[in-house]
Amino acid sequence: MSRLTLYFILGSLLMSFGCKTLDPEPVPQLTFEVPETFSARAENPDDFPLIQEWWQSLNSPELDAMIQMGLDKNYDLNVSKARISQAEASLEKERAQLKPSLGFSLGGDKKQTRIKNSQTRSNTGSHSWDGSLTGAYTVDLWGEARAGVEAKNLALEAANQDLKDASLTLSTEIAQTWVNLISVRSRKKILENQIKINTTHLDLQKLRFLHGKASALDVSQQREALAEALSLVPLLEKEASELLNTLGFLMGTPPGVPVQVSTQELPTGMIPAEPGLPADLLANRSDIRAVRVRLLSAVFDVEAAKADLLPSFTLSAAALFSSGSLDLLFQNWVASLGAAFAGPLFDGGLRQAEVKRVRAKMDELIHLYARTVARAIKEVEDSLVGIRRQKEYIERLTQELDAARLTLKDARVQYLNGQTSYLNYLTAWVGIERLERQLVSEHANLVKEKIVLYRTIGWQLPENKTATPAIGAE
């Protein structure tokens, strides 16, 4: 067989392999159509203040400082930052494969020989020095190394998106915990005032009992109401302590270092964020971008696996040095240049199985991408509905409280006139106490619902817009 014929056969095989395996992978798409609009929208979107740090809408310097500390020191964010460093190093390693490699070696050898017989004894010795320079370069014929670099570059981008998503999640968790703590303290303050009133009522009932104007049952019922109020104090104190511990953990403070929260009132006037369109979530939500980038990275993994099916072409060079004395080492040398064309003939289906594996991984990421987008749309819908319904619930609770106060007034008049028992009055009073505390909780829940909306839309400062100061800022 002539050399020309051999080259022709090899070239035909390579072209055949290339045509069969190196077709570009199609860019994966969503498995469903994104709806054009949300079913609900935020109220008064034109009044929404454009601010870069969403938490500034709460107008609390204390919260601003706590969130900033968390962004700097939170344990989970530090883990994410370390993963970014790992991804950067992996990208550098992958890029290094595109460049030639060069190595060296330098060594020496000393031999000593001793010969002894019955009459003579002799010692002989020799020295030798050797060194080498070797270089190699694998030509990226099929784009395997390039695909590997692109995959690692996208993995780095995904790690950055993970950090952004974790930062947004952390800021909302700190804000919600802060709101919960204020709510607990406000409820405890209301409860303490209610305990004082119940104590006063008990003293009055005892006095009325001494004068024959109240029964022993009235006194016992009032004592029970006071005991019930007192029993709630340890639970609120426990909740407040746990929330402070949670804040410290989220902020990354050392264990045992107390967190100082001085705000006494829940923030008011916070305007819900404008959610925009469902399609905006694809660009705004960092978790969606992270999955999307990982999906694109999987595309390059498939290309790299397909390229691994084909032969590789490597150029090599070497220079060998050898001498009996060190000063003449580089005077005696042998140089060589080489090229190698190597590829698999039979591997039991190992490489084909790898192609199937990375394609299956890509299919998994396609479904994960669709799931992440669908979940994001659901979360925004839930948040918008939650804000609207929470406002309605607060309005109904306020109406119920007003009605309970009227009932209390009527029950008091009838009790003093001897027309009804003290239990009716006490039941109305206990109901008012419960509603007063519950209203504080529900106002806190409304603030938290608005905070959640920032999280669900993946708050990003719109392009070509300038951030303005927070509400009420100087």
XYZ file of C-alpha atoms in Angstrom:
474
model
C 0.000 0.000 0.000
C 1.458 3.354 -1.009
C 1.938 6.205 1.452
C -0.517 8.375 -0.485
C -3.179 5.663 -0.210
C -2.622 5.393 3.548
C -3.003 9.156 4.003
C -6.195 9.074 1.958
C -7.709 6.322 4.122
C -6.769 8.111 7.343
C -8.168 11.377 6.082
C -11.418 9.729 5.033
C -11.810 8.126 8.448
C -11.235 11.445 10.195
C -13.747 13.243 7.997
C -16.258 10.470 8.652
C -15.760 10.685 12.403
C -16.014 14.459 12.302
C -19.214 14.500 10.290
C -20.843 11.959 12.611
C -19.857 13.331 16.005
C -18.992 17.018 15.828
C -22.317 18.507 14.810
C -22.940 21.480 17.150
C -25.342 20.814 19.990
C -28.589 22.797 19.750
C -29.127 25.443 22.419
C -31.677 24.034 24.900
C -34.939 25.910 25.306
C -37.707 26.002 27.903
C -40.195 23.177 27.710
C -43.161 25.584 28.066
C -44.242 29.073 27.053
C -43.700 31.790 29.641
C -47.004 33.653 30.287
C -47.158 37.219 29.051
C -48.288 38.761 32.350
C -48.878 37.879 35.953
C -52.450 37.407 37.095
C -51.972 40.184 39.667
C -49.815 43.281 39.852
C -48.446 45.427 42.651
C -50.566 48.350 43.772
C -49.532 51.811 42.599
C -46.477 50.641 40.602
C -45.780 54.234 39.495
C -45.109 55.155 43.128
C -42.438 52.499 43.471
C -39.156 54.170 44.526
C -36.150 53.178 42.423
C -33.453 52.119 44.862
C -30.539 49.797 44.362
C -30.555 48.230 47.826
C -34.166 47.128 48.192
C -34.011 47.115 52.008
C -33.629 50.892 51.977
C -37.368 51.041 51.327
C -37.778 50.094 55.002
C -35.970 53.345 55.890
C -33.991 51.831 58.770
C -30.266 52.628 59.154
C -30.122 49.840 61.737
C -31.339 47.268 59.198
C -28.996 48.687 56.538
C -26.010 48.093 58.820
C -27.153 44.584 59.776
C -27.604 43.497 56.157
C -24.267 44.985 55.135
C -22.568 43.112 57.955
C -24.270 39.909 56.852
C -23.137 40.407 53.245
C -19.573 40.804 54.500
C -19.396 38.059 57.126
C -22.173 35.504 56.614
C -20.860 31.942 56.745
C -22.808 30.674 53.742
C -21.727 33.626 51.595
C -18.110 32.938 52.511
C -18.634 29.357 51.319
C -20.025 30.691 48.019
C -17.054 33.027 47.645
C -14.675 30.117 48.202
C -16.499 28.159 45.496
C -15.960 31.053 43.112
C -12.234 30.878 43.826
C -12.331 27.143 43.122
C -14.135 27.757 39.823
C -11.551 30.387 38.853
C -8.721 27.944 39.554
C -10.468 25.208 37.550
C -10.811 27.612 34.630
C -7.093 28.422 34.799
C -6.270 24.696 34.783
C -8.481 24.135 31.739
C -6.937 27.056 29.863
C -3.472 25.675 30.582
C -4.327 22.644 28.444
C -4.459 24.900 25.390
C -0.796 25.792 25.827
C 2.355 23.746 25.211
C 4.026 22.074 28.157
C 7.773 22.228 28.861
C 9.684 20.229 31.438
C 13.240 19.599 32.476
C 15.316 17.171 34.469
C 18.877 17.344 35.749
C 20.699 14.568 37.542
C 24.056 13.096 38.296
C 25.506 9.682 39.006
C 28.666 8.645 40.789
C 30.047 5.104 40.636
C 32.778 3.737 42.930
C 34.353 0.313 42.351
C 36.653 -1.513 44.776
C 38.693 -4.597 43.718
C 40.726 -6.594 46.232
C 42.742 -9.792 45.939
C 45.408 -11.439 48.014
C 48.118 -9.034 46.921
C 46.576 -5.849 45.629
C 43.632 -3.568 46.231
C 42.346 -0.922 43.856
C 39.560 1.667 43.828
C 38.114 3.124 40.637
C 35.305 5.633 40.199
C 33.408 7.523 37.545
C 31.010 10.478 37.362
C 28.249 11.136 34.892
C 25.806 13.992 34.494
C 22.635 14.024 32.451
C 19.805 16.441 31.751
C 16.870 16.867 29.461
C 14.324 19.365 28.174
C 11.016 18.003 26.957
C 8.087 19.779 25.409
C 4.725 18.663 24.101
C 1.674 20.242 22.526
C -1.624 18.539 21.753
C -3.361 20.172 18.822
C -7.020 20.896 19.590
C -8.255 19.446 16.299
C -11.829 18.796 17.378
C -12.322 21.606 19.886
C -12.237 19.374 22.959
C -9.982 21.721 24.928
C -11.932 24.770 23.778
C -15.196 23.157 24.878
C -13.626 22.351 28.242
C -12.568 25.981 28.696
C -16.058 27.229 27.793
C -17.630 24.757 30.221
C -15.370 25.896 33.068
C -15.950 29.550 32.200
C -19.697 29.015 32.420
C -19.245 27.096 35.671
C -17.499 30.184 37.053
C -20.386 32.375 35.917
C -22.827 29.985 37.586
C -20.876 30.243 40.844
C -21.111 34.043 40.641
C -24.859 33.827 40.077
C -25.140 31.499 43.074
C -23.436 34.157 45.186
C -25.845 36.847 43.974
C -28.832 34.625 44.705
C -27.483 33.755 48.143
C -26.889 37.452 48.876
C -30.444 38.389 47.951
C -31.804 35.496 49.999
C -29.660 36.504 52.967
C -30.815 40.131 52.851
C -34.467 39.045 52.899
C -33.858 36.557 55.734
C -32.170 39.226 57.864
C -34.974 41.709 57.148
C -37.703 39.165 57.937
C -36.000 38.106 61.168
C -35.605 41.760 62.144
C -39.326 42.364 61.491
C -40.245 39.254 63.490
C -38.169 40.464 66.434
C -39.845 43.869 66.406
C -43.234 42.138 66.216
C -42.452 39.895 69.189
C -41.257 42.817 71.269
C -44.328 44.865 70.346
C -46.626 41.994 71.300
C -44.766 41.569 74.562
C -45.179 45.272 75.277
C -48.916 45.032 74.602
C -49.105 41.898 76.736
C -47.362 43.622 79.652
C -49.898 46.430 79.482
C -52.708 43.882 79.360
C -51.264 42.139 82.425
C -51.335 45.433 84.302
C -54.976 45.948 83.337
C -55.852 42.369 84.325
C -54.108 42.864 87.652
C -56.124 46.018 88.237
C -59.339 44.189 87.298
C -58.489 41.425 89.761
C -57.963 43.918 92.553
C -61.269 45.597 91.709
C -63.102 42.268 91.673
C -61.659 41.370 95.058
C -62.821 44.718 96.398
C -66.285 44.236 94.881
C -66.393 40.763 96.429
C -65.667 42.210 99.869
C -68.576 44.592 99.430
C -70.881 41.871 98.170
C -71.084 43.247 94.624
C -69.178 40.364 92.980
C -69.148 36.636 93.468
C -66.217 34.365 94.214
C -66.642 32.967 90.706
C -66.068 36.446 89.249
C -62.830 36.717 91.185
C -61.699 33.244 90.077
C -62.469 33.949 86.434
C -60.480 37.175 86.539
C -57.598 35.400 88.256
C -57.656 32.794 85.461
C -57.545 35.511 82.800
C -54.504 37.067 84.507
C -52.746 33.701 84.755
C -53.370 33.051 81.061
C -51.789 36.380 80.121
C -48.797 35.749 82.380
C -48.228 32.310 80.817
C -47.636 33.918 77.422
C -44.643 35.983 78.605
C -42.024 33.175 78.664
C -43.011 32.078 75.153
C -42.514 35.576 73.751
C -39.220 35.945 75.590
C -38.067 32.602 74.205
C -39.043 33.630 70.677
C -37.231 36.955 71.014
C -34.051 35.242 72.202
C -34.163 32.739 69.335
C -34.654 35.541 66.812
C -31.658 37.423 68.210
C -29.570 34.264 67.910
C -30.767 33.823 64.332
C -29.838 37.400 63.491
C -26.371 36.889 64.925
C -25.895 33.736 62.874
C -27.116 35.372 59.653
C -24.854 38.379 60.248
C -21.859 36.141 60.869
C -21.149 37.407 64.369
C -19.134 35.092 66.653
C -21.276 32.856 68.908
C -22.002 34.486 72.238
C -21.712 38.050 70.931
C -25.109 39.719 71.479
C -26.853 41.533 68.640
C -28.265 44.948 69.472
C -31.678 45.813 67.986
C -33.122 49.104 69.185
C -36.019 49.619 66.729
C -39.334 49.550 68.577
C -41.953 50.042 65.856
C -42.689 48.112 62.695
C -41.780 49.969 59.466
C -44.709 51.627 57.746
C -45.262 52.941 54.248
C -43.221 50.233 52.511
C -44.385 50.026 48.902
C -44.372 46.583 47.230
C -41.953 46.126 44.366
C -43.240 46.168 40.796
C -42.917 42.590 39.507
C -42.763 43.491 35.820
C -43.415 40.652 33.385
C -42.808 36.919 33.847
C -40.179 37.031 31.094
C -38.221 39.530 33.206
C -37.573 36.786 35.739
C -35.278 35.024 33.250
C -32.910 37.977 33.434
C -33.543 39.168 36.994
C -33.480 35.974 39.060
C -29.960 34.807 39.796
C -31.095 31.238 40.501
C -32.631 31.041 37.015
C -29.499 32.488 35.432
C -27.339 30.015 37.362
C -29.323 27.007 36.097
C -29.341 28.441 32.572
C -25.567 28.902 32.618
C -25.047 25.375 33.944
C -27.245 24.104 31.129
C -25.064 25.877 28.554
C -22.009 24.461 30.298
C -23.473 20.977 29.858
C -23.735 21.643 26.114
C -19.970 22.155 25.976
C -19.456 19.051 28.105
C -21.301 17.096 25.412
C -19.097 18.596 22.710
C -15.960 17.713 24.675
C -17.165 14.140 25.182
C -17.874 13.783 21.455
C -14.451 15.162 20.579
C -12.856 12.597 22.868
C -14.133 9.907 20.489
C -11.692 11.101 17.839
C -7.906 10.677 17.541
C -5.584 13.261 19.039
C -2.518 14.814 17.391
C 0.460 15.621 19.619
C 3.731 17.367 18.772
C 6.729 16.703 20.976
C 10.337 17.863 21.252
C 13.194 16.727 23.452
C 16.816 17.621 24.079
C 19.026 15.171 25.986
C 22.332 16.162 27.582
C 24.994 13.841 28.962
C 28.618 14.202 30.023
C 31.137 12.861 32.455
C 31.817 16.341 33.833
C 29.384 19.057 34.758
C 31.131 21.849 32.836
C 30.789 19.891 29.576
C 27.196 18.780 30.187
C 25.596 21.078 27.640
C 28.293 20.451 25.063
C 27.029 16.951 24.366
C 23.412 16.726 23.349
C 20.851 14.915 21.292
C 17.718 16.634 19.987
C 14.541 15.017 18.707
C 11.241 16.153 17.265
C 8.184 13.967 17.061
C 4.527 13.841 16.178
C 1.973 11.303 17.285
C -1.505 10.605 15.993
C -3.353 8.424 18.505
C -6.908 7.388 18.978
C -9.126 4.645 20.389
C -9.738 1.468 18.445
C -11.738 -0.398 21.054
C -12.620 0.777 24.553
C -15.664 -1.364 25.286
C -18.020 1.596 24.679
C -16.432 3.724 27.437
C -16.368 6.986 25.478
C -19.790 6.485 23.955
C -21.157 5.880 27.447
C -19.617 9.172 28.567
C -21.388 10.966 25.704
C -24.677 9.400 26.823
C -24.000 10.410 30.421
C -23.327 14.081 29.694
C -26.345 14.224 27.383
C -28.494 12.768 30.150
C -27.027 15.388 32.486
C -28.011 18.066 29.979
C -31.557 16.666 29.842
C -31.689 16.808 33.635
C -30.643 20.462 33.582
C -33.257 21.254 30.926
C -35.990 19.989 33.251
C -34.372 21.703 36.244
C -34.296 24.960 34.269
C -38.005 24.623 33.443
C -38.793 23.762 37.067
C -36.847 26.782 38.345
C -38.643 29.174 35.976
C -42.060 27.694 36.775
C -41.378 27.892 40.496
C -40.232 31.521 40.168
C -43.455 32.495 38.384
C -45.471 30.662 41.045
C -43.594 32.440 43.847
C -44.303 35.863 42.357
C -47.976 34.997 41.861
C -48.194 33.750 45.464
C -46.470 36.857 46.760
C -48.752 39.245 44.871
C -51.842 37.404 46.082
C -50.400 37.192 49.588
C -49.914 40.965 49.814
C -53.424 41.712 48.599
C -55.120 39.127 50.819
C -53.026 40.063 53.837
C -54.202 43.665 53.527
C -57.797 42.470 53.358
C -57.265 40.255 56.388
C -55.876 43.157 58.418
C -58.886 45.272 57.462
C -61.242 42.499 58.596
C -59.341 42.015 61.855
C -59.529 45.757 62.504
C -63.268 45.649 61.967
C -63.509 42.648 64.287
C -61.544 44.544 66.952
C -63.841 47.537 66.660
C -66.871 45.249 67.036
C -65.271 43.528 70.034
C -64.731 46.873 71.744
C -68.404 47.726 71.287
C -69.313 44.333 72.702
C -67.036 44.972 75.671
C -68.702 48.310 76.316
C -72.171 46.777 76.262
C -71.089 43.810 78.406
C -69.623 46.148 81.015
C -72.818 48.215 81.247
C -74.995 45.117 81.568
C -72.689 43.578 84.179
C -72.668 46.725 86.306
C -76.470 46.833 86.035
C -76.694 43.217 87.127
C -78.208 42.119 83.810
C -75.486 39.579 82.891
C -72.597 37.686 84.420
C -68.988 38.850 84.637
C -67.996 36.043 82.267
C -69.548 37.850 79.284
C -67.520 40.950 80.047
C -64.355 38.898 80.632
C -64.818 36.940 77.382
C -65.083 40.172 75.400
C -62.002 41.583 77.143
C -59.895 38.458 76.478
C -60.979 38.572 72.826
C -59.794 42.162 72.534
C -56.448 41.257 74.078
C -55.999 38.473 71.528
C -56.956 40.698 68.592
C -54.603 43.479 69.660
C -51.666 41.085 69.729
C -52.726 39.352 66.519
C -52.969 42.636 64.637
C -49.332 43.327 65.427
C -48.403 39.902 64.056
C -50.448 40.421 60.909
C -48.932 43.848 60.228
C -45.527 42.186 60.531
C -46.672 39.469 58.118
C -47.689 42.144 55.614
C -44.239 43.714 55.782
C -42.685 40.281 55.326
C -44.929 39.580 52.320
C -43.627 42.761 50.706
C -40.076 41.692 51.498
C -40.731 38.308 49.909
C -41.821 40.023 46.693
C -38.365 41.569 46.359
C -36.900 38.104 46.735
C -39.242 36.418 44.275
C -38.687 38.944 41.472
C -34.916 38.671 41.973
C -34.562 42.386 42.592
C -32.122 43.987 40.158
C -31.637 47.670 39.422
C -33.202 48.239 35.969
C -30.759 49.160 33.228
C -30.345 52.789 32.166
C -31.846 53.935 35.459
C -30.236 55.820 38.304
C -30.788 54.791 41.886
C -32.509 57.337 44.098
C -32.274 57.722 47.873
C -34.499 55.599 50.078
C -37.873 56.828 51.288
C -37.342 59.558 53.798
C -33.560 59.655 53.243
C -31.779 62.960 53.377
